[in-house]
Coordinates of C-alpha atoms (C1' of nucleotides) in Angstrom, one line a residue:
Chain E
M1 CA 7.5 10.5 -18.8
I2 CA 7.0 14.2 -18.0
R3 CA 6.2 14.1 -21.5
Q4 CA 3.0 12.5 -21.5
Y5 CA 1.7 14.8 -18.9
D6 CA 3.1 17.6 -20.7
K7 CA 1.6 16.0 -23.8
I8 CA -1.9 15.7 -22.4
K9 CA -2.0 19.6 -19.9
D10 CA -3.5 21.5 -21.8
M11 CA -5.6 18.7 -24.0
D12 CA -9.5 19.3 -23.4
L13 CA -10.1 16.5 -21.0
S14 CA -14.2 17.9 -20.5
F15 CA -15.9 14.2 -21.2
E16 CA -12.2 12.7 -19.0
T17 CA -13.7 15.3 -15.6
K18 CA -17.1 14.0 -17.0
L19 CA -16.3 10.4 -16.7
V20 CA -14.7 11.0 -13.5
D21 CA -17.8 13.1 -11.6
H22 CA -19.7 10.2 -12.0
K23 CA -17.4 7.8 -10.8
I24 CA -17.2 10.5 -7.6
N25 CA -20.5 10.7 -7.7
E26 CA -21.3 6.8 -6.8
M27 CA -19.0 6.6 -4.5
D28 CA -19.8 9.7 -2.7
T29 CA -23.8 8.6 -2.4
G30 CA -21.7 5.1 -1.7
R31 CA -20.2 6.5 1.7
D32 CA -20.6 4.5 4.8
L33 CA -20.9 6.6 7.7
T34 CA -21.7 4.3 10.6
Q35 CA -18.9 2.3 11.9
C36 CA -17.0 4.4 14.4
I37 CA -13.5 3.0 13.8
C38 CA -11.0 4.5 15.9
H39 CA -6.8 4.0 15.5
V40 CA -4.9 3.5 18.7
D41 CA -1.2 3.6 18.5
M42 CA 1.8 3.8 21.0
D43 CA 3.9 7.0 21.9
A44 CA 6.5 5.9 21.6
F45 CA 6.4 2.6 22.3
Y46 CA 9.6 0.5 22.3
A47 CA 11.7 3.7 24.3
S48 CA 8.4 3.8 26.6
V49 CA 9.3 -0.1 27.9
E50 CA 12.7 1.1 28.1
E51 CA 11.7 4.0 30.7
L52 CA 9.4 2.1 32.5
D53 CA 12.7 -0.7 34.1
D54 CA 15.0 2.6 33.9
P55 CA 13.7 5.8 34.9
S56 CA 16.3 7.6 34.5
L57 CA 16.3 6.8 31.0
K58 CA 13.5 9.9 30.7
E59 CA 15.5 12.0 31.6
I60 CA 18.4 11.6 28.7
P61 CA 18.0 11.8 25.0
M62 CA 17.3 7.8 24.1
A63 CA 16.8 5.8 21.5
V64 CA 16.3 1.9 21.4
G65 CA 17.9 0.2 18.1
G66 CA 21.5 -1.1 17.6
M67 CA 24.4 1.0 15.6
H68 CA 22.6 0.4 12.6
M69 CA 19.2 1.5 13.1
L70 CA 17.1 2.9 15.9
C71 CA 13.3 1.8 16.4
T72 CA 11.7 4.3 17.9
S73 CA 13.8 6.9 20.4
N74 CA 12.1 8.7 23.2
Y75 CA 10.9 12.8 23.4
K76 CA 14.0 14.1 24.4
A77 CA 16.2 12.5 21.9
R78 CA 13.7 14.2 19.0
Q79 CA 14.4 17.3 20.0
F80 CA 18.1 16.1 18.7
G81 CA 16.2 15.6 15.3
V82 CA 16.7 11.7 16.2
R83 CA 14.2 10.0 14.8
S84 CA 12.7 6.4 14.1
A85 CA 14.4 4.3 11.3
M86 CA 17.3 6.5 10.9
P87 CA 20.2 4.7 11.2
G88 CA 22.3 4.5 14.7
Y89 CA 26.0 6.8 13.8
L90 CA 23.6 9.9 12.5
A91 CA 21.9 10.0 15.0
L92 CA 25.0 9.8 17.3
K93 CA 26.3 13.0 15.6
L94 CA 22.9 14.4 15.9
C95 CA 23.4 13.8 19.4
P96 CA 26.7 12.9 21.0
Q97 CA 24.8 11.5 24.1
L98 CA 22.1 9.5 23.3
K99 CA 22.1 6.4 24.8
I100 CA 20.9 3.7 22.6
I101 CA 19.7 1.0 23.9
P102 CA 19.3 -2.9 22.7
L103 CA 16.0 -4.2 21.5
H104 CA 13.7 -5.8 24.5
F105 CA 11.7 -7.9 22.4
P106 CA 10.5 -10.4 25.2
K107 CA 9.1 -6.9 27.1
Y108 CA 7.9 -5.0 24.2
R109 CA 5.7 -8.2 23.8
A110 CA 4.7 -8.1 27.3
A111 CA 3.7 -4.9 27.1
S112 CA 1.9 -4.6 24.6
A113 CA -0.6 -8.2 25.5
K114 CA -2.2 -6.2 28.4
V115 CA -2.9 -3.5 26.4
R116 CA -4.5 -6.1 23.7
A117 CA -6.2 -7.4 26.1
I118 CA -8.1 -3.7 27.1
F119 CA -8.7 -3.5 23.3
A120 CA -10.5 -6.4 23.4
K121 CA -13.3 -6.0 26.0
Y122 CA -14.1 -3.1 23.8
D123 CA -13.9 -4.5 20.4
P124 CA -13.3 -8.3 20.4
S125 CA -12.6 -8.4 16.7
F126 CA -9.9 -5.4 16.8
L127 CA -7.2 -5.4 14.5
P128 CA -3.1 -6.0 15.6
M129 CA -1.2 -4.1 13.1
S130 CA 2.4 -4.2 15.2
L131 CA 3.2 -4.6 18.5
D132 CA 2.4 -1.4 19.2
E133 CA -0.7 -0.6 17.0
A134 CA -4.0 -1.2 16.1
Y135 CA -7.5 -0.3 15.0
L136 CA -10.7 -1.5 17.0
N137 CA -14.3 -0.8 15.9
L138 CA -16.4 0.7 18.8
T139 CA -19.5 0.4 17.1
N140 CA -21.0 -2.3 18.8
Y141 CA -19.8 -1.0 22.1
L142 CA -21.2 2.4 21.5
S143 CA -24.2 1.3 20.7
T144 CA -24.6 -0.2 24.5
S145 CA -23.2 2.9 26.2
E146 CA -24.3 6.4 26.9
L147 CA -20.3 7.3 26.0
T148 CA -19.7 9.4 23.3
P149 CA -16.8 8.0 21.1
E150 CA -14.6 10.8 22.4
Q151 CA -15.5 9.4 26.2
L152 CA -14.8 6.7 24.9
V153 CA -11.6 6.4 23.2
Q154 CA -10.3 8.8 26.6
Q155 CA -11.6 6.4 29.0
I156 CA -9.7 3.3 26.5
R157 CA -6.1 5.7 26.6
D158 CA -7.1 5.7 30.5
E159 CA -6.9 2.3 31.4
I160 CA -4.2 1.0 29.1
Q161 CA -2.4 4.1 31.1
Q162 CA -3.2 2.7 34.1
E163 CA -2.6 -0.8 33.3
T164 CA 0.7 -0.1 32.0
Q165 CA 2.2 3.5 32.7
L166 CA 2.3 3.5 29.2
T167 CA 0.2 6.3 27.1
A168 CA -1.2 6.2 23.6
S169 CA -2.3 8.6 21.5
A170 CA -6.1 7.8 19.1
G171 CA -7.5 8.9 16.2
I172 CA -11.6 8.4 15.4
A173 CA -13.5 8.6 12.2
A174 CA -15.5 6.6 10.2
N175 CA -13.1 4.6 8.3
R176 CA -10.0 3.1 9.4
M177 CA -7.7 5.5 6.8
L178 CA -9.2 8.7 8.1
A179 CA -8.8 6.8 11.6
K180 CA -5.1 6.7 11.3
I181 CA -4.3 10.3 10.2
C182 CA -6.0 11.2 13.1
S183 CA -4.3 9.5 15.7
D184 CA -1.2 11.5 14.6
F185 CA -3.0 14.8 14.8
N186 CA -2.5 15.2 18.7
K187 CA 0.4 13.1 19.0
P188 CA 1.8 12.6 22.4
N189 CA -0.9 11.6 24.3
G190 CA -4.2 13.0 22.8
Q191 CA -6.6 11.9 20.2
Y192 CA -8.4 13.3 17.8
F193 CA -11.9 13.0 16.6
L194 CA -13.9 13.5 13.3
P195 CA -16.5 13.0 13.5
M196 CA -18.8 10.5 10.9
E197 CA -20.3 13.3 8.7
R198 CA -19.8 13.8 5.4
E199 CA -19.2 18.0 5.2
A200 CA -16.6 17.4 8.4
I201 CA -14.8 14.6 6.2
M202 CA -14.8 16.4 3.0
K203 CA -13.7 19.9 5.1
F204 CA -10.9 17.5 6.5
T205 CA -9.4 16.2 3.0
S206 CA -9.6 19.4 1.5
N207 CA -6.5 21.1 3.2
L208 CA -5.1 17.9 4.1
S209 CA -1.7 16.5 3.1
I210 CA -1.2 13.8 0.9
R211 CA 1.6 12.8 2.4
K212 CA -0.5 12.2 5.7
V213 CA -2.5 9.1 4.4
S214 CA -1.1 5.5 4.6
G215 CA 0.5 4.3 1.6
V216 CA 1.7 7.7 -0.4
G217 CA 5.8 7.7 0.4
R218 CA 8.0 9.8 -0.6
V219 CA 8.2 9.0 -4.8
T220 CA 4.8 9.1 -4.8
E221 CA 4.4 12.8 -3.3
R222 CA 6.7 13.5 -5.3
V223 CA 5.3 12.9 -8.3
L224 CA 1.8 14.3 -7.1
Q225 CA 4.0 17.7 -6.2
T226 CA 4.9 17.3 -10.0
L227 CA 1.1 17.6 -11.0
D228 CA 0.5 20.2 -8.1
V229 CA -0.9 17.8 -5.9
K230 CA -0.3 18.7 -2.7
T231 CA -3.5 18.1 -0.7
C232 CA -6.5 15.5 -0.6
G233 CA -8.7 18.2 -2.0
D234 CA -6.3 19.3 -4.9
I235 CA -6.8 15.9 -6.2
L236 CA -10.2 17.0 -7.4
H237 CA -9.1 19.9 -9.6
R238 CA -6.0 17.1 -10.9
R239 CA -9.1 15.1 -11.5
A240 CA -9.0 14.5 -15.8
I241 CA -5.3 14.8 -15.7
L242 CA -4.5 12.0 -13.2
Y243 CA -7.3 9.8 -14.7
R244 CA -5.3 9.7 -17.9
L245 CA -2.2 9.3 -16.1
L246 CA -2.7 6.6 -13.6
S247 CA -3.5 2.9 -13.7
P248 CA -7.2 2.5 -13.3
I249 CA -5.7 1.2 -9.3
S250 CA -4.2 4.2 -8.5
F251 CA -6.7 6.1 -9.6
Q252 CA -9.2 4.9 -7.7
F253 CA -6.9 5.6 -4.5
M254 CA -6.6 9.1 -5.6
L255 CA -10.8 9.1 -5.4
K256 CA -10.9 8.0 -2.3
C257 CA -8.1 10.2 -0.2
Y258 CA -9.8 13.1 -2.0
L259 CA -13.3 11.8 -0.5
G260 CA -11.9 10.5 2.7
L261 CA -13.3 7.0 1.8
G262 CA -11.7 3.6 3.6
S263 CA -12.7 0.1 4.6
T264 CA -13.8 -0.4 7.8
N265 CA -14.2 -4.4 8.0
F266 CA -11.1 -5.6 9.4
N267 CA -12.1 -9.2 8.3
L268 CA -9.3 -9.2 5.6
E269 CA -8.5 -13.0 6.4
S270 CA -4.7 -12.3 5.9
D271 CA -2.8 -15.3 6.4
R272 CA 1.0 -14.7 5.4
K273 CA 2.0 -15.2 1.9
S274 CA 5.5 -15.2 2.4
I275 CA 8.5 -16.2 5.2
S276 CA 11.8 -14.6 4.6
V277 CA 15.3 -13.5 6.6
E278 CA 17.9 -11.7 5.8
R279 CA 21.4 -10.2 6.6
T280 CA 23.6 -7.6 6.2
F281 CA 27.3 -8.1 6.2
S282 CA 30.6 -6.8 5.7
A283 CA 30.9 -7.1 2.5
L284 CA 31.4 -10.7 0.5
S285 CA 31.9 -12.3 -2.9
K286 CA 33.8 -15.7 -2.3
P287 CA 31.4 -17.9 -2.9
D288 CA 32.7 -20.3 -0.5
D289 CA 31.3 -17.1 1.6
L290 CA 28.2 -17.0 0.1
Y291 CA 27.8 -20.5 0.3
R292 CA 28.1 -20.8 3.6
K293 CA 25.8 -17.5 4.2
V294 CA 23.2 -19.6 2.6
D295 CA 23.6 -22.5 5.0
E296 CA 23.3 -20.0 8.0
L297 CA 19.7 -18.0 6.8
A298 CA 18.4 -21.4 5.9
E299 CA 18.4 -22.3 9.1
L300 CA 17.3 -19.7 10.2
L301 CA 14.2 -19.8 7.7
A302 CA 13.5 -23.3 8.8
V303 CA 13.8 -22.7 12.2
D304 CA 10.9 -19.6 11.6
L305 CA 9.4 -22.5 9.4
G306 CA 8.4 -24.3 12.1
R307 CA 8.5 -21.5 14.7
N308 CA 5.4 -20.8 12.4
Q309 CA 3.9 -23.7 11.5
I310 CA 4.6 -23.5 8.2
Q311 CA 4.5 -26.3 5.4
G312 CA 6.6 -24.9 3.0
G313 CA 6.4 -22.2 -0.2
K314 CA 7.0 -23.3 -3.7
T315 CA 8.4 -20.6 -4.2
V316 CA 12.2 -20.1 -3.3
G317 CA 14.1 -17.0 -3.7
I318 CA 16.9 -14.9 -2.9
K319 CA 17.6 -11.2 -2.3
L320 CA 21.0 -9.7 -2.7
K321 CA 22.0 -6.1 -1.9
L322 CA 25.3 -5.4 -3.7
T323 CA 28.1 -3.2 -2.2
S324 CA 26.8 -0.9 -5.2
F325 CA 23.6 -1.3 -3.2
D326 CA 21.8 -2.4 -6.4
V327 CA 19.2 -5.2 -5.0
R328 CA 18.6 -8.2 -7.6
V329 CA 16.0 -10.4 -6.4
R330 CA 15.7 -14.2 -8.2
S331 CA 13.1 -17.0 -7.2
K332 CA 11.9 -20.0 -8.6
T333 CA 8.8 -21.5 -8.1
Y334 CA 8.9 -25.0 -8.0
P335 CA 5.6 -27.6 -8.1
S336 CA 6.1 -29.1 -4.1
Y337 CA 6.1 -27.4 -1.2
I338 CA 10.2 -26.7 0.2
S339 CA 10.5 -26.6 3.8
K340 CA 13.4 -28.9 4.4
K341 CA 16.7 -26.5 5.4
E342 CA 18.8 -28.6 2.8
D343 CA 16.6 -28.3 -0.3
I344 CA 15.9 -24.7 0.3
A345 CA 19.7 -24.6 0.7
R346 CA 20.7 -25.9 -2.4
I347 CA 18.1 -24.4 -4.2
V348 CA 19.5 -21.3 -3.3
K349 CA 22.9 -21.9 -3.5
E350 CA 21.5 -22.8 -7.9
L351 CA 20.4 -19.2 -7.5
V352 CA 23.2 -17.1 -5.9
Q353 CA 25.3 -19.5 -8.5
K354 CA 23.9 -17.4 -11.3
E355 CA 24.5 -14.6 -9.7
L356 CA 28.4 -14.8 -9.5
P357 CA 30.8 -12.7 -9.8
V358 CA 28.7 -10.6 -7.0
S359 CA 30.2 -8.7 -4.1
I360 CA 27.1 -8.2 -1.4
R361 CA 26.1 -6.6 1.7
L362 CA 23.0 -8.4 2.0
M363 CA 21.6 -11.4 0.9
G364 CA 18.1 -12.8 2.0
I365 CA 16.4 -16.0 1.0
R366 CA 12.4 -16.4 1.0
L367 CA 9.2 -18.2 0.8
S368 CA 6.3 -17.7 -1.2
S369 CA 3.2 -19.9 -2.7
L370 CA 2.6 -20.8 0.9
P371 CA 0.3 -23.7 1.4
P372 CA -3.2 -22.1 2.6
K373 CA -4.4 -22.5 6.1
V374 CA -6.7 -25.0 6.7
D375 CA -8.0 -23.9 9.9
D376 CA -9.5 -27.8 11.1
D377 CA -13.0 -27.0 9.6
H378 CA -14.2 -28.2 6.4
G379 CA -16.0 -26.4 4.0
V380 CA -19.1 -24.9 5.2
K381 CA -17.2 -22.8 7.1
K382 CA -15.2 -21.9 4.6
Y383 CA -17.7 -21.1 2.3
F384 CA -18.8 -18.8 5.1
K385 CA -16.3 -16.8 5.3
K386 CA -15.5 -16.1 2.2
R387 CA -19.1 -14.6 0.9
K388 CA -18.7 -12.6 4.8
N389 CA -15.6 -11.7 2.6
T390 CA -17.0 -10.3 -0.6
D391 CA -19.9 -8.7 0.4
A392 CA -18.1 -6.7 3.6
G393 CA -15.9 -4.9 1.1
E394 CA -18.4 -2.9 -0.5
E395 CA -15.2 -0.7 -0.7
Q396 CA -12.9 -2.1 -1.7
P397 CA -9.7 -1.2 -3.6
R398 CA -9.8 -2.9 -6.9
K399 CA -13.0 -1.9 -7.9
I400 CA -13.0 -0.2 -11.7
S401 CA -9.0 -2.3 -11.4
T402 CA -10.2 -5.7 -13.1
V403 CA -10.5 -3.7 -16.3
P404 CA -8.0 -5.2 -18.7
S405 CA -7.4 -2.2 -21.0
S406 CA -6.5 1.0 -19.9
P407 CA -9.6 3.6 -18.8
V408 CA -8.6 5.6 -22.0
S409 CA -9.3 3.6 -24.1
V410 CA -13.1 3.9 -23.2
L411 CA -12.3 7.3 -25.2
T412 CA -10.0 5.3 -27.9
S413 CA -12.2 2.7 -28.6
T414 CA -15.1 5.1 -30.0
S415 CA -14.3 6.5 -33.5
V416 CA -10.2 6.6 -34.9
T417 CA -9.2 10.0 -33.0
P418 CA -11.8 10.4 -30.0
D419 CA -9.7 13.5 -29.1
T420 CA -9.7 15.2 -32.2
H421 CA -13.2 13.9 -32.9
L422 CA -14.4 15.7 -29.4
T423 CA -12.7 18.6 -29.6
A424 CA -13.3 19.1 -33.2
S425 CA -16.9 18.5 -32.4
I426 CA -17.1 21.1 -29.4
A427 CA -14.8 24.1 -31.4
A428 CA -17.6 23.5 -34.2
N429 CA -20.2 24.5 -31.2
E430 CA -18.2 27.6 -30.1
N431 CA -18.3 28.9 -33.9
A432 CA -22.0 28.6 -34.0
P433 CA -24.9 27.1 -31.5
S434 CA -24.6 24.7 -34.5
I435 CA -25.5 21.2 -34.7
V436 CA -23.1 18.2 -34.9
A437 CA -23.0 14.6 -36.3
V438 CA -21.0 13.4 -33.2
T439 CA -20.7 9.7 -32.0
C440 CA -20.8 9.3 -27.8
P441 CA -18.3 7.7 -26.6
I442 CA -20.1 5.3 -24.6
C443 CA -22.8 4.3 -26.3
S444 CA -21.7 4.3 -29.5
R445 CA -24.8 6.0 -31.3
S446 CA -24.2 8.3 -33.5
L447 CA -25.8 12.0 -32.8
A448 CA -27.4 14.6 -34.3
L449 CA -27.2 17.1 -30.8
D450 CA -25.5 21.0 -29.8
N451 CA -23.0 20.6 -27.6
H452 CA -25.8 21.8 -24.9
Q453 CA -27.5 18.4 -25.8
F454 CA -24.7 16.3 -26.6
N455 CA -23.8 17.0 -22.6
Q456 CA -27.3 15.9 -21.2
H457 CA -26.8 12.8 -23.8
L458 CA -23.8 12.3 -21.6
D459 CA -24.8 12.7 -18.2
E460 CA -28.2 10.6 -18.7
C461 CA -25.5 7.7 -20.6
L462 CA -23.2 7.3 -17.5
N463 CA -26.6 7.4 -15.3
K464 CA -27.7 4.5 -16.7
V465 CA -24.3 2.6 -17.3
T466 CA -21.9 2.2 -14.9
V467 CA -17.9 3.0 -15.7
K468 CA -18.1 -1.1 -15.5
A469 CA -20.5 -1.5 -18.0
I470 CA -19.2 1.0 -20.0
L471 CA -16.0 -0.3 -20.6
Q472 CA -16.7 -4.0 -20.9
Q473 CA -18.8 -2.8 -23.8
Q474 CA -16.4 -1.0 -25.1
Q475 CA -14.7 -4.0 -25.1
Q476 CA -16.6 -6.4 -27.1
N477 CA -17.5 -3.9 -29.4
Q478 CA -14.4 -2.1 -30.5
S479 CA -11.5 -3.5 -31.7
P480 CA -8.2 -3.5 -29.3
P481 CA -7.4 0.5 -29.5
Q482 CA -3.7 1.3 -29.9
D483 CA -3.0 3.3 -26.7
Q484 CA 0.1 5.4 -26.7
T485 CA -0.2 5.8 -23.4
Q486 CA 1.8 3.5 -22.2
G487 CA 3.3 4.2 -18.6
R488 CA 0.8 5.6 -16.2
S489 CA 1.9 3.9 -13.1
L490 CA 3.4 6.6 -10.9
L491 CA 6.0 4.4 -10.6
D492 CA 6.7 5.5 -13.9
Y493 CA 7.4 9.1 -13.8
Y494 CA 10.3 8.0 -11.8
R495 CA 12.3 6.9 -14.6
Chain P
dC1 C1' -5.9 -13.9 -24.3
dA2 C1' -6.1 -14.9 -19.8
dT3 C1' -2.6 -16.3 -16.7
dC4 C1' 1.4 -17.4 -13.8
dG5 C1' 5.9 -16.1 -13.2
dA6 C1' 9.8 -13.2 -12.5
dA7 C1' 11.8 -9.0 -11.3
dG8 C1' 11.3 -4.6 -9.4
dG9 C1' 10.2 -0.9 -6.6
dA10 C1' 6.9 1.6 -2.8
dC11 C1' 5.8 1.7 1.1
dC12 C1' 4.7 0.3 6.0
dC13 C1' 6.0 -0.6 11.3
Chain O
dA1 C1' 21.0 16.4 8.6
dG2 C1' 21.6 11.1 2.4
dC3 C1' 17.8 6.1 1.8
dC4 C1' 19.8 2.9 6.5
dA5 C1' 17.8 -3.1 8.5
dG6 C1' 15.1 -6.5 8.6
dG7 C1' 10.4 -8.2 8.0
dG8 C1' 6.1 -7.5 5.4
dT9 C1' 2.3 -6.9 1.7
dC10 C1' 0.9 -4.4 -2.5
dC11 C1' 1.6 -3.0 -8.0
dT12 C1' 3.3 -3.4 -12.0
dT13 C1' 5.3 -4.9 -16.1
dC14 C1' 7.2 -8.0 -18.8
dG15 C1' 7.9 -12.1 -21.0
dT16 C1' 5.9 -16.7 -21.9
dG17 C1' 3.0 -20.7 -22.6
dA18 C1' -2.3 -21.8 -24.5

DNA sequence: CATCGAAGGACCC
DNA sequence: AGCCAGGGTCCTTCGTGA
């Protein structure tokens, strides 16, 4: 798939560059710098809570979790390289004297509740992401106080420490994406303030490793690395290439990274989409053993369903991790909601049966297509919420994403072979400042212009029409372009 | 052909 | 100095009903 890149990399991408620049400009000027968002992250949360109960743990390397996997480690243990999300056996190799404490969720929940009570004082609609992490919108509070954002956040963190004896780190910035990154900057017991100003933000992102952005993991990092993109600032130089290579959604995401854009609203009305249980065990392959596991899991899931007040789900799915570590996911959707333990078990067994013979080390079962949450009000309020949601999303993740054809179609649709067409005209212009007949790829008009005029025309055209409108127009005017770029998703590069 | 369901992944905490 | 566990979300692609 790198071949796709090789093909593109030597091409003339001046048109793409223009198109992207226009898009960047649009996004840049639409920037919202009015909000003050804070991301608070408790330091080594589970481990710190355990240390509260047993202060002697502070003096030794310690981690919380199980032999299979650790959730957190204290800072003593981190000196040995013991990190969270590390299997216990490996951690013990790194640090033989490591003490591993089992999880005590009720304790963590209690500590979390105290912290959240503090958050609520400063932002009643704060957004908890997990027990130890939350976003706060401090804009309102700041408007009624003399404090600077930094002073206010210091105050919040002091309060947390007084109330719980636990320390927190925080990031303060114009949106969630930036605040999240900032909270990592002065990690244990510190905070970082990124002013809500364009210049400061652009400077910040220009040298920021792309990997710091939430949503960019190992795979994406590697793919981008092969495209010479290491920092958010690098995205600008590679914008045309990225535009050609990535899906609209991925590309939009890249531009946001470059510009330091992120969402500021917390009302993501997130009812859950699925509920599941899964367990790892020593290899099983006998059907009877598998079915017994199914019964166990179905039982657990049914209990969970009840505890979460979920009526049921229309889609029943299984996940099998083979002893080879390959993963198989299967699912089936029904017209009515499935909720009873027996029904779940029966359907799951059918799904499992089709996979036989298998030897697996993990089995998971899942219910999705859950019923919409009916929060006891009729019509009006729901309608209101919906509206609020859509108009608040002025910078939602998928703006150009609804375009079914690829962005490349802008190019491919106008003339038979637009690339050669464009480059031909430009090449001609190099030889002499002659006037060449070209077809504008945007408005589809035939033009007799020299290179400079043509570029000017492009600018005008781009300013008049939004990218979306362009694409729509192209779509209805043109026959479907034969698109040789199939895999523009990041993931495709991996194969 | 717009939609949906299924499968496969990446990623997050 | 290996990618694990368990609970999720979201994105993408493909195939199939219309």
